[in-house]
Coordinates of C-alpha atoms in Angstrom, one line a residue:
X6 CA -66.8 -67.7 -201.1
X7 CA -69.7 -70.0 -201.0
X8 CA -70.9 -71.6 -197.8
X9 CA -73.0 -74.8 -197.6
X10 CA -75.6 -75.5 -195.1
X11 CA -78.1 -78.4 -194.2
X12 CA -81.5 -77.1 -193.6
X13 CA -83.9 -79.6 -192.0
X14 CA -87.4 -79.3 -190.4
X15 CA -89.2 -81.7 -188.1
X16 CA -89.4 -82.9 -184.5
X17 CA -86.8 -81.8 -182.2
X18 CA -84.4 -84.5 -181.2
X19 CA -85.5 -87.0 -183.8
X20 CA -83.0 -88.7 -186.0
X21 CA -85.0 -88.5 -189.3
X22 CA -86.3 -84.9 -190.1
X23 CA -89.5 -84.3 -192.1
X24 CA -87.6 -82.4 -194.8
X25 CA -83.9 -81.9 -195.3
X26 CA -81.9 -80.5 -198.1
X27 CA -78.4 -79.0 -198.6
X28 CA -78.0 -75.4 -200.1
X29 CA -75.3 -73.3 -201.4
X30 CA -75.3 -69.5 -200.5
X31 CA -72.8 -66.7 -201.1
X32 CA -74.3 -64.2 -198.6
X33 CA -76.0 -64.4 -195.2
X34 CA -78.9 -62.7 -196.9
X35 CA -79.5 -65.8 -199.2
X36 CA -79.2 -68.1 -196.1
X37 CA -81.8 -66.0 -194.3
X38 CA -84.2 -66.1 -197.3
X39 CA -84.0 -69.9 -197.5
X40 CA -84.7 -70.2 -193.7
X41 CA -87.6 -67.6 -194.0
X42 CA -89.1 -69.9 -196.7
X43 CA -89.3 -72.7 -194.3
X44 CA -90.5 -70.4 -191.5
X45 CA -93.2 -69.3 -193.7
X46 CA -94.5 -72.7 -194.3
X47 CA -94.6 -73.4 -190.6
X48 CA -96.5 -70.3 -189.9
X49 CA -99.0 -70.9 -192.7
X50 CA -99.5 -74.4 -191.1
X51 CA -100.9 -72.8 -188.1
X52 CA -97.9 -73.2 -185.8
X53 CA -96.5 -70.5 -183.6
X54 CA -92.8 -69.7 -183.5
X55 CA -90.2 -68.9 -186.1
X56 CA -90.8 -65.2 -186.1
X57 CA -88.8 -62.9 -188.3
X58 CA -86.5 -62.1 -185.6
X59 CA -85.9 -65.8 -184.7
X60 CA -85.0 -66.4 -188.5
X61 CA -82.6 -63.5 -188.6
X62 CA -80.8 -64.9 -185.3
X63 CA -80.7 -68.4 -186.7
X64 CA -79.2 -67.2 -189.9
X65 CA -76.6 -65.0 -188.2
X66 CA -75.6 -67.9 -185.6
X67 CA -75.3 -70.4 -188.5
X68 CA -73.3 -67.9 -190.8
X69 CA -71.0 -67.2 -187.8
X70 CA -70.5 -71.0 -187.3
X71 CA -69.7 -71.5 -191.0
X72 CA -66.9 -69.0 -190.9
X73 CA -65.0 -70.7 -187.9
X74 CA -61.8 -72.5 -188.7
X75 CA -63.4 -75.9 -187.3
X76 CA -67.3 -75.5 -187.5
X77 CA -69.4 -77.7 -185.4
X78 CA -71.7 -80.2 -187.2
X79 CA -74.5 -79.6 -184.5
X80 CA -77.5 -77.6 -185.7
X81 CA -78.7 -74.3 -184.6
X82 CA -82.4 -74.4 -184.1
X83 CA -85.5 -72.2 -184.2
X84 CA -88.5 -74.0 -182.5
X85 CA -92.0 -74.0 -183.5
X86 CA -95.3 -75.7 -182.5
X87 CA -98.3 -75.1 -180.5
X88 CA -98.5 -72.4 -177.9
X89 CA -97.8 -74.6 -175.1
X90 CA -95.3 -77.0 -176.8
X91 CA -92.6 -76.1 -179.4
X92 CA -92.1 -79.6 -180.4
X93 CA -90.6 -79.0 -184.0
X94 CA -87.9 -76.8 -185.2
X95 CA -86.0 -75.7 -188.2
X96 CA -82.5 -77.0 -187.9
X97 CA -79.5 -75.3 -189.7
X98 CA -76.0 -76.8 -189.7
X99 CA -72.8 -76.3 -191.7
X100 CA -72.2 -78.6 -194.7
X101 CA -69.3 -79.4 -196.9
X102 CA -69.1 -78.8 -200.7
X103 CA -68.9 -82.8 -201.1
X104 CA -72.2 -83.1 -199.2
X105 CA -73.8 -80.5 -201.4
X106 CA -72.5 -82.0 -204.6
X107 CA -73.8 -85.4 -203.4
X108 CA -77.1 -83.9 -202.7
X109 CA -77.4 -82.2 -206.1
X110 CA -76.4 -85.5 -207.9
X111 CA -79.2 -87.5 -206.2

């Protein structure tokens, strides 16, 4: 059964992310691959954080949340940034099929 997720990157605690989209995945492996693509962009930009283990933990937490009877709308987060300040993050939260279809039609 397909699950839907919001994936956003940007400053932590801000209302408007730098990048946001909704995806449909059938497996946790597909979700992890999508998050890893975002993490690779962060690491290639010179930021620290978003290691492979952090990505795996983020994917597992989001996948578990999506399988709950009443999933939370709040995102799970993998922070990244400079060595002293992890000011940005990859945010992953559950989405609905309607949100996915709306995103695809836009």
